[in-house]
CSV table of C-alpha atoms in Angstrom, one decimal:
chain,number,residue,atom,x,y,z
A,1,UNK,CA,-26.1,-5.5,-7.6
A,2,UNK,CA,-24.8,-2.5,-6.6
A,3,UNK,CA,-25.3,1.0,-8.8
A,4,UNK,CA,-22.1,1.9,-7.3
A,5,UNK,CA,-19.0,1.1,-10.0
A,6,UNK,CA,-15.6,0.5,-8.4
A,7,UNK,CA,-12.4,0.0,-11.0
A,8,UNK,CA,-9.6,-1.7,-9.3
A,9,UNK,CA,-6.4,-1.6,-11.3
A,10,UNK,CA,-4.4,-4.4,-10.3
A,11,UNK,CA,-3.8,-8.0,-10.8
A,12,UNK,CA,-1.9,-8.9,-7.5
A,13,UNK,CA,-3.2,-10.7,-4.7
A,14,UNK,CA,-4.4,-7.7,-2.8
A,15,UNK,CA,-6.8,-6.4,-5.9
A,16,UNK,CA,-7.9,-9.9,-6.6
A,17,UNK,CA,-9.4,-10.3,-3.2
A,18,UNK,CA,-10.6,-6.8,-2.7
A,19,UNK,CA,-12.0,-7.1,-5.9
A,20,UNK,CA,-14.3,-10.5,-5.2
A,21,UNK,CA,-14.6,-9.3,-1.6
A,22,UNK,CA,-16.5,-6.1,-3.0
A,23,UNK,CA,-18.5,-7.6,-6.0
A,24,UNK,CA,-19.6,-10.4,-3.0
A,25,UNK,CA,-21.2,-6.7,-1.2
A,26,UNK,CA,-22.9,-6.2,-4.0
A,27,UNK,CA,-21.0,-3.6,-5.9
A,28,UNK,CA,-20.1,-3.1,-9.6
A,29,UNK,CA,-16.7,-4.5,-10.4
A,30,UNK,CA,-14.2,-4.1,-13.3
A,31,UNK,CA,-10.6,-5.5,-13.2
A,32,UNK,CA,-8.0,-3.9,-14.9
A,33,UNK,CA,-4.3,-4.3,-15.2
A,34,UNK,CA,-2.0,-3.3,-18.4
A,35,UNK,CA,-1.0,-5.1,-21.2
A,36,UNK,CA,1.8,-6.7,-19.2
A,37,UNK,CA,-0.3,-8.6,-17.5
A,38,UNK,CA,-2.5,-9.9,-20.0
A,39,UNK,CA,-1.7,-13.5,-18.9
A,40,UNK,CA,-3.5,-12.8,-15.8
A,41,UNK,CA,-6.5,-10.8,-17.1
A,42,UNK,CA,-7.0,-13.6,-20.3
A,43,UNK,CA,-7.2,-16.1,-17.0
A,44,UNK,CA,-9.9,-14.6,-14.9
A,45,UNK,CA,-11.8,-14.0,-18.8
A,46,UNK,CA,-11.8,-17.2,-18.9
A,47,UNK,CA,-13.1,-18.2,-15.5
A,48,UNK,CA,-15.8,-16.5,-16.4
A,49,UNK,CA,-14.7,-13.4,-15.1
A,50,UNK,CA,-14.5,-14.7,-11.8
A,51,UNK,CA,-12.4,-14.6,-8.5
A,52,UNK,CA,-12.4,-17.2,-6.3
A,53,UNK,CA,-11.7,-16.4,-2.3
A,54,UNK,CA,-10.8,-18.6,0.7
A,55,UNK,CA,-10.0,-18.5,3.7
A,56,UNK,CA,-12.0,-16.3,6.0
A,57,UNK,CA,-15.3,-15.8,5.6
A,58,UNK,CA,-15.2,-18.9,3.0
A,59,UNK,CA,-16.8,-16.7,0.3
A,60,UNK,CA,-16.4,-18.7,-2.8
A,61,UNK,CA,-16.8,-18.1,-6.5
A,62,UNK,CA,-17.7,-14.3,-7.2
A,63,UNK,CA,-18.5,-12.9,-10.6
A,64,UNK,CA,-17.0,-8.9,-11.5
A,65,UNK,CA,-18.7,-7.2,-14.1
A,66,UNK,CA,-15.7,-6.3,-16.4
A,67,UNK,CA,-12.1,-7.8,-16.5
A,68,UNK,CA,-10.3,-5.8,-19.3
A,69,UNK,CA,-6.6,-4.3,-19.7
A,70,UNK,CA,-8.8,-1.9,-21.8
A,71,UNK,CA,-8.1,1.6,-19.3
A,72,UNK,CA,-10.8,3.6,-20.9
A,73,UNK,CA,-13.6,1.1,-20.6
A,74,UNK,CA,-12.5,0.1,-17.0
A,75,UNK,CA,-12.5,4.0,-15.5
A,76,UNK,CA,-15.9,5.1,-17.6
A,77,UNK,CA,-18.3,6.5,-15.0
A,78,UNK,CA,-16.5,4.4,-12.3
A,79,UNK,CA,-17.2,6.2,-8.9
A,80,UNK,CA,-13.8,5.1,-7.2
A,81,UNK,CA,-10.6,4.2,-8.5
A,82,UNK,CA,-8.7,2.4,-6.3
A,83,UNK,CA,-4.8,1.1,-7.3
A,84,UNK,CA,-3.6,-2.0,-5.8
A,85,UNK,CA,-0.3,-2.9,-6.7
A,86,UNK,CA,3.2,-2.3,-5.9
A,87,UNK,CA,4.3,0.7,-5.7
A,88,UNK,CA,7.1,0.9,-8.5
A,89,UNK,CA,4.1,0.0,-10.6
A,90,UNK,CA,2.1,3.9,-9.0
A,91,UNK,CA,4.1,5.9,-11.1
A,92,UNK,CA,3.7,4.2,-15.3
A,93,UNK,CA,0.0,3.5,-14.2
A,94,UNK,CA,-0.9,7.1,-12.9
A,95,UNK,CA,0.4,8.5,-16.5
A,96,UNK,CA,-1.8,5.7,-18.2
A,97,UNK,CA,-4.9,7.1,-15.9
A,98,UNK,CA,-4.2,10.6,-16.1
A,99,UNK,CA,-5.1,10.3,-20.4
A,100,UNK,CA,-8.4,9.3,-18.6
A,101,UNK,CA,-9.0,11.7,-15.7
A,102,UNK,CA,-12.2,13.8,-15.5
A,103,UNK,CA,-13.1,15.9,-13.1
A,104,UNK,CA,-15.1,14.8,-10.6
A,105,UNK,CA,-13.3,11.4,-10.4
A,106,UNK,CA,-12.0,9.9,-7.0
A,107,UNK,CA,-8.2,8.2,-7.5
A,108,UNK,CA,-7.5,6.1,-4.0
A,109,UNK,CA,-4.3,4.1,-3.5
A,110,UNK,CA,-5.0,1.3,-1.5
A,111,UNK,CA,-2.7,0.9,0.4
A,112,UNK,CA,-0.1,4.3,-0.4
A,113,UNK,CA,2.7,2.0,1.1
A,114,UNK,CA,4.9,5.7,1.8
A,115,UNK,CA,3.9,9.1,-0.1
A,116,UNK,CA,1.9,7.2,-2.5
A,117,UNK,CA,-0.8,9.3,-3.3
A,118,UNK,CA,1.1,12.4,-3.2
A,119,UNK,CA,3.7,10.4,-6.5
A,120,UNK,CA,0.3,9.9,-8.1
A,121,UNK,CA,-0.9,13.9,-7.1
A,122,UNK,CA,2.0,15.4,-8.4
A,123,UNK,CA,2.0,13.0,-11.9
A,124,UNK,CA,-1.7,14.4,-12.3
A,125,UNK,CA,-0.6,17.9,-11.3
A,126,UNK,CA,2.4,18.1,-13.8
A,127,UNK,CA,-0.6,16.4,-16.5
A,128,UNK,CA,-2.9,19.1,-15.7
A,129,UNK,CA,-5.7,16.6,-15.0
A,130,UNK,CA,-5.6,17.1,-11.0
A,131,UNK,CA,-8.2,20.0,-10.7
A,132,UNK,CA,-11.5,18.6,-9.5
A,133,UNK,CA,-10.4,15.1,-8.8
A,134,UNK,CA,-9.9,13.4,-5.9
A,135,UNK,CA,-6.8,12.1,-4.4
A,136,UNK,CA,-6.4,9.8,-1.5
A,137,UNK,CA,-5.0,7.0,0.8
A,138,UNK,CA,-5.9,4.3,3.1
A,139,UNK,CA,-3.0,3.2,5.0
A,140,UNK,CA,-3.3,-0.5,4.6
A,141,UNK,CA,-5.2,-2.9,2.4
A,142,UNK,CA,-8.2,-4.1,4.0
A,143,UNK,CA,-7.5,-7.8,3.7
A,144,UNK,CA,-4.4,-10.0,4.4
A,145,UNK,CA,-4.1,-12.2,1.8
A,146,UNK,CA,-2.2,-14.3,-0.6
A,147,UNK,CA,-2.5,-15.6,-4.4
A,148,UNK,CA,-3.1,-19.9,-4.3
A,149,UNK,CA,-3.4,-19.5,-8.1
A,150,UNK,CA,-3.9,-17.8,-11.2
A,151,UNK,CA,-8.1,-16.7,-10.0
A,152,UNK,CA,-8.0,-17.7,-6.5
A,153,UNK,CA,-6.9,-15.8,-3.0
A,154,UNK,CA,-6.5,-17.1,0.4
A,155,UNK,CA,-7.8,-14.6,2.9
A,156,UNK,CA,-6.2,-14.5,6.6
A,157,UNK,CA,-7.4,-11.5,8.1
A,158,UNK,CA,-9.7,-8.9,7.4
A,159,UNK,CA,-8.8,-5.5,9.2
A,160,UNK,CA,-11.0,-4.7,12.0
A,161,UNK,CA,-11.2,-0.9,10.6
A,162,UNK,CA,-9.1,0.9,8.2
A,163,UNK,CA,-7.5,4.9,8.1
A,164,UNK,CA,-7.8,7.2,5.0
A,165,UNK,CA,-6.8,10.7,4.0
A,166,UNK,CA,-7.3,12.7,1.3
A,167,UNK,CA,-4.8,15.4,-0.3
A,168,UNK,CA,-5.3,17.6,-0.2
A,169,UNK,CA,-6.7,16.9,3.7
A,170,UNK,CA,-9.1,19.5,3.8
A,171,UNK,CA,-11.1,16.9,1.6
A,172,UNK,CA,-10.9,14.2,4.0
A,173,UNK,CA,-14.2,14.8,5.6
A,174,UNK,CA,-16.3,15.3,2.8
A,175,UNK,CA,-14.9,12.0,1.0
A,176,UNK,CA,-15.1,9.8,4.0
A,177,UNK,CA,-19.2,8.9,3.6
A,178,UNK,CA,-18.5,7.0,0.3
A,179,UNK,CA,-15.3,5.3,1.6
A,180,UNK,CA,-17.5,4.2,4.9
A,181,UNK,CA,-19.9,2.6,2.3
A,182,UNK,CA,-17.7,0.6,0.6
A,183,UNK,CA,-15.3,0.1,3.2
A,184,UNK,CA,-17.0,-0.3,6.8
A,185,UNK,CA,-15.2,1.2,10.2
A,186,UNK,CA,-12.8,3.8,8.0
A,187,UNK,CA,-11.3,6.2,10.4
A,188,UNK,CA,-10.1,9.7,9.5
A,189,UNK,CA,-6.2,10.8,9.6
A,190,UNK,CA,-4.9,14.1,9.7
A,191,UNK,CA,-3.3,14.0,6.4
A,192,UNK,CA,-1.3,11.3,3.8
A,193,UNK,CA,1.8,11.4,5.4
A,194,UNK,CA,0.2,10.3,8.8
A,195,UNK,CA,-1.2,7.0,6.4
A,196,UNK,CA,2.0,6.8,5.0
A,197,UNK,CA,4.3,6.8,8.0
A,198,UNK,CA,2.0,4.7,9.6
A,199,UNK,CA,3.1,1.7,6.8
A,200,UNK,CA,4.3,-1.1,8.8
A,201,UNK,CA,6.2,-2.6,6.0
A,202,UNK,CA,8.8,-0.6,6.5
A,203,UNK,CA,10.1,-2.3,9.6
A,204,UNK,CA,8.4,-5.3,8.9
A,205,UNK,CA,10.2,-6.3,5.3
A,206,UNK,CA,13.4,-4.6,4.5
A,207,UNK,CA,15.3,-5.3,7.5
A,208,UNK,CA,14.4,-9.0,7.4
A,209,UNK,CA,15.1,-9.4,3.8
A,210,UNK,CA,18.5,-7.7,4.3
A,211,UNK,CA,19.8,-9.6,7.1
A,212,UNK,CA,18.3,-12.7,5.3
A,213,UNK,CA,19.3,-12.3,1.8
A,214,UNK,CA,21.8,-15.2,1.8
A,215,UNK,CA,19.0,-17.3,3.1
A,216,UNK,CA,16.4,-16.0,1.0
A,217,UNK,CA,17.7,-16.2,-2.6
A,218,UNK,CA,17.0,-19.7,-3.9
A,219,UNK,CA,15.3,-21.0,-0.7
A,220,UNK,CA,11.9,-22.6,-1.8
A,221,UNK,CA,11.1,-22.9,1.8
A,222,UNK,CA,11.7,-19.3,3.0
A,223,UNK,CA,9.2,-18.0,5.5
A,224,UNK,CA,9.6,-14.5,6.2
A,225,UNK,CA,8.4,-13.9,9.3
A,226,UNK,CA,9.1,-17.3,10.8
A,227,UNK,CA,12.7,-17.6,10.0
A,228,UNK,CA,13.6,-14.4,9.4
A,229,UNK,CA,12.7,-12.6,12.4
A,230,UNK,CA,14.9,-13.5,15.6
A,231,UNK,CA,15.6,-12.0,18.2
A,232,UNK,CA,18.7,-9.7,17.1
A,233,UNK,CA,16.7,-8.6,13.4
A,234,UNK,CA,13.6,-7.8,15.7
A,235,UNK,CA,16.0,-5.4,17.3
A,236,UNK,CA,17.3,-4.0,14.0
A,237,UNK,CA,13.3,-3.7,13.2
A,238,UNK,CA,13.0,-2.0,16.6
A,239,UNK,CA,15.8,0.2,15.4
A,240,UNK,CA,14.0,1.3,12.2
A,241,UNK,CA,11.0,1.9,14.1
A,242,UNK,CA,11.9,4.1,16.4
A,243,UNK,CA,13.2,6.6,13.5
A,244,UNK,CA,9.6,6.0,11.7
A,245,UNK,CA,7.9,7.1,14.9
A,246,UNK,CA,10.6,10.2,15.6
A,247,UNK,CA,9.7,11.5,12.2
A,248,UNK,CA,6.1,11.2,12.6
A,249,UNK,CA,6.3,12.8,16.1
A,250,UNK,CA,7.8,15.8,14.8
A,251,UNK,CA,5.3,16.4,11.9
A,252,UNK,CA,2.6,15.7,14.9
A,253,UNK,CA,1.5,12.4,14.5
A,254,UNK,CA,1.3,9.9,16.7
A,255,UNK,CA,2.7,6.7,15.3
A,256,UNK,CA,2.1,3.1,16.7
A,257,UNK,CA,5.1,1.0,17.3
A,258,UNK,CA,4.9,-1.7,14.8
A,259,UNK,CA,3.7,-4.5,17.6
A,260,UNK,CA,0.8,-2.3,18.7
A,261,UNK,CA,-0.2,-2.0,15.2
A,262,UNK,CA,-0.1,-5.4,14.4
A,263,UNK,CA,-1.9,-6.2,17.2
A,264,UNK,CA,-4.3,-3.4,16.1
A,265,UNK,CA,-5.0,-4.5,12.9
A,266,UNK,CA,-5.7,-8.2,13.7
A,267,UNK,CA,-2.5,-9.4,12.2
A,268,UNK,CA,-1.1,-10.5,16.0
A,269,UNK,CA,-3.7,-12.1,18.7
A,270,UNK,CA,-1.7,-10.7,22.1
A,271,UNK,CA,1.1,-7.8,22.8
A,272,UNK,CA,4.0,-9.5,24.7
A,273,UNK,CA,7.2,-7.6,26.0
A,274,UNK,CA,8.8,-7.5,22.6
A,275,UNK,CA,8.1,-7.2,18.8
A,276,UNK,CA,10.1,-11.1,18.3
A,277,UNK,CA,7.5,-12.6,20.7
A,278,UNK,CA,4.4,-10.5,19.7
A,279,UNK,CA,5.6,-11.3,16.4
A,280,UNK,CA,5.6,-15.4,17.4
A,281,UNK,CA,2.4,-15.2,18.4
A,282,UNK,CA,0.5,-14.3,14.8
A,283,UNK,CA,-0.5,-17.7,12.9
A,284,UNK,CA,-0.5,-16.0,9.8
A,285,UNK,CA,2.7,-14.4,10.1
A,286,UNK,CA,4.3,-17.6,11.4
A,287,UNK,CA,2.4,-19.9,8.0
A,288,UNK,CA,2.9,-17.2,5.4
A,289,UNK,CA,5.4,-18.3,2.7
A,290,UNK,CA,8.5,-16.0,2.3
A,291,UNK,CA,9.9,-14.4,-1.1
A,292,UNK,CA,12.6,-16.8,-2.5
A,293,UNK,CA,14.5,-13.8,-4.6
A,294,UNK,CA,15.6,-10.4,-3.5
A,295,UNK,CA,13.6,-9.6,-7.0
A,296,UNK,CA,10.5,-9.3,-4.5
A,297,UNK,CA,8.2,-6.4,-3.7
A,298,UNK,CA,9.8,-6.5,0.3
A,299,UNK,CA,12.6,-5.0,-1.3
A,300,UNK,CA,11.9,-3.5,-4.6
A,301,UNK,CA,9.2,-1.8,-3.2
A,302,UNK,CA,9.6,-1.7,0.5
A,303,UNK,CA,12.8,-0.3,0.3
A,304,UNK,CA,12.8,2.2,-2.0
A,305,UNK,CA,9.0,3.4,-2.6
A,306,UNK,CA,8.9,3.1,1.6
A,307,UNK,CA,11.9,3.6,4.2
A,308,UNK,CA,13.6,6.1,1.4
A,309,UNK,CA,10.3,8.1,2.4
A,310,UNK,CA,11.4,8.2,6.0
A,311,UNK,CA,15.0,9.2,5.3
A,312,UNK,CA,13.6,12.1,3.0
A,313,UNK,CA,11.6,13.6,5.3
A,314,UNK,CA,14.0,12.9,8.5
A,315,UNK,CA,16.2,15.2,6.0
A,316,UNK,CA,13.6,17.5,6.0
A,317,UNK,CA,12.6,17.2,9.7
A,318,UNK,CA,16.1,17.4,11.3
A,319,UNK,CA,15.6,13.9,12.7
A,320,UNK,CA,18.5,11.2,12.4
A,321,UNK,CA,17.7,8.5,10.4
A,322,UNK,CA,20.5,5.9,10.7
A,323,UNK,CA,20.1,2.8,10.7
A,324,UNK,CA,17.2,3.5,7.9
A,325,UNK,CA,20.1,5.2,5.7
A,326,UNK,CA,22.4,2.3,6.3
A,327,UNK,CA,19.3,-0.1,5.4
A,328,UNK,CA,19.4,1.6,1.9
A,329,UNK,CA,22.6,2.0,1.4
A,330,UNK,CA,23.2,-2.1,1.9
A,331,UNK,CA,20.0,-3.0,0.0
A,332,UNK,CA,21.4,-1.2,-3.0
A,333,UNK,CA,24.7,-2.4,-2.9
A,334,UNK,CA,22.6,-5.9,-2.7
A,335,UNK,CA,20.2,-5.5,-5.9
A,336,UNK,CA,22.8,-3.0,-7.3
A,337,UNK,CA,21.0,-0.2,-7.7
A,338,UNK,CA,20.8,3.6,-6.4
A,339,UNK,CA,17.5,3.7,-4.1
A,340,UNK,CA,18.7,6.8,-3.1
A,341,UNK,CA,17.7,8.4,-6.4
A,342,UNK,CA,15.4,5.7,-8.3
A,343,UNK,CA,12.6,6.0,-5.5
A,344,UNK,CA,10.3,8.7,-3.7
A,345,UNK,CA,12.7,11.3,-3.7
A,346,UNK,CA,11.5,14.6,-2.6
A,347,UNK,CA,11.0,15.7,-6.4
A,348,UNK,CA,8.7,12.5,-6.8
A,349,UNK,CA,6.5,13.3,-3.5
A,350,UNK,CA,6.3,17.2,-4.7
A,351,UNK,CA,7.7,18.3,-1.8
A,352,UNK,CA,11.4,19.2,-2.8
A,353,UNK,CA,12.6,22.6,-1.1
A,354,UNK,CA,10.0,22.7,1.5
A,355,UNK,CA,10.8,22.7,5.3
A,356,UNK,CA,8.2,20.7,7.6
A,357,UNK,CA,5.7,24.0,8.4
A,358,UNK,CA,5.9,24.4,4.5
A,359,UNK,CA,5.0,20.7,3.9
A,360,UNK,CA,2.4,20.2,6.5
A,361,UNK,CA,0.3,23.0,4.7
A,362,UNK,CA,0.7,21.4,1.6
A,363,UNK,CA,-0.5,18.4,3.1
A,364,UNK,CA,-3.6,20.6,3.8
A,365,UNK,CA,-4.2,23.0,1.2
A,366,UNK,CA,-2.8,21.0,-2.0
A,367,UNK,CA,-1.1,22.4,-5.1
A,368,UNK,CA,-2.1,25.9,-6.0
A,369,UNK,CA,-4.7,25.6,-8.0
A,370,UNK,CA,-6.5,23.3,-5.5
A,371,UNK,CA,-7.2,26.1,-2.8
């Protein structure tokens, strides 16, 4: 067993599996997740604090060291914190962890879905608790996966290699050993809103569910990706995309269109001619089960903890957002809400009043104190 201790809070599918995947490399695991979800913390307890993974790789039964929805005990002496769970869930957990911080610690969302490390910066910056700990992002979890039950994951695919930033960025570098230990192939990017724009969930889940909701609600044999992707949403996908990758470009990054980076990342075998076909092509995208309520983290969080994050800073940019504006304006209307003002707003990223050159040094340098 590893020296190394790793805290995941989470209790979802993606920190279950990254959770037994890392205890199975030998490092020390604890499980947290809050009092909420003491359900799902009482069951692995009493599976003798174990996860159970399948699929790929066939790992099996793997025991973590601590399973608790005790935050003080999880965190102690842990030398990465990594939060996996949705990201309307960033926000009341980052205040829980900030009574906790210490300097010195390392606080990784995994994955930010859109701005989330700078929402969890700005809640430890307005705590006071942000000077000497570490901040970061990796832009996508390292393993596609789903839940088969209350301890046990399915695995599909395991990322080839993975991105990460730090914020501030000028701490990327330093940061990146550690992550490469734990992690394998992680790869460098120029700052977290390069990770975050380079979230493929935005064109890959709000559009669908939108143009689906009538046959998503209710439907206990939804697929997603299989039935809710034809030709004409793929174009409305294409449509979002393209707005994605014209904000990126102007803040200097080079965004993949989202068939490249599903290729990319393992999630597609082959790039055809358009993102339906490539799209057709991906066995776990074509088996995956769909959500069966608009009450489902494609839209609660995808829409506005993600694509709001586009439209902010296409505001900021000068870049035309559209059809990502219309997506948010319809998708409230649908769960009648306001995403426009209950998501990453500008206030919530830390950003508000800043033009792009002001932004992209922030990016860089951090909060005051942190230069």
């Amino acid at each position: 067993m590893s020296t190394k201790k790793i805290c995941i809070l989470g209790t979802g599918s993606g920190a279950m599996a990254v959770s037994g995947f890392l205890a199975h490399k030998g490092f020390d695991v604890s499980l947290w997740d809050d009092g909420d979800f003491t359900d799902n913390i009482r069951a692995i307890q009493e599976h003798e604090s174990c996860i159970e993974l399948t699929g790929e790789g066939h790992i099996g039964k793997i025991r973590l060291r601590q399973v608790t929805t005790d935050m003080a005990q999880a965190v102690s002496k842990a030398a990465m914190i990594l939060l996996i769970m949705p990201s309307f869930a960033f926000g009341v957990t980052a205040r829980k962890l900030a009574a906790h911080l210490k300097p010195g610690m390392k606080v990784y969302v995994c994955c930010g879905s859109t701005g989330g490390a700078l929402e969890i910066a700005k809640i430890f910056h307005d705590s006071g608790k942000l000077q000497g700990v570490c901040v970061g992002e990796f832009s996508e979890l390292p393993l596609g996966c789903f839940k088969t039950g209350p301890t046990s994951v399915r695995i599909n695919t395991v990322v080839p290699y993975n991105e990460f930033s730090a914020f501030p960025a000028k701490d990327t570098e330093k940061l990146l050993p550690e992550i490469q230990e734990v992690f394998g192939d992680v790869r460098p990017l120029r700052d977290v809103l390069e990770s975050a724009l380079a979230n493929g969930n935005i064109v890959c889940h709000g559009p669908v569910v939108m143009l689906n909701a009538a046959g998503t609600e209710g439907n206990p044999d939804n697929h997603h990706y299989r039935d809710g992707i034809t030709p004409s949403v793929a174009r409305v996908m294409d449509a979002v995309d393209t707005e994605r990758i014209a904000v990126g470009k102007v803040l200097g990054y080079k965004i993949l269109p989202i068939a490249e980076s599903c290729v990319a990342s393992g999630y597609c075998p082959k790039l055809l001619e358009n993102t339906y076909l490539t799209f057709r092509t991906s066995q776990d995208f074509m088996t995956a089960p769909g959500p069966t309520t608009l009450h489902h983290r494609y839209m609660t969080e995808d829409i506005p903890y993600s694509a709001l994050v586009v439209s902010v800073l296409g505001r900021v940019t000068g870049v035309p957002t559209p059809v990502t504006d219309a997506m948010i304006t319809v998708c409230s209307a649908l769960m009648g809400q306001d995403y426009w003002t209950e998501g990453r707003t500008a206030d919530v990223l830390g950003v508000d009043g800043m033009d792009a050159d002001a932004i992209l040094r922030f990016l860089q340098e951090g909060y005051p104190e942190l230069g």
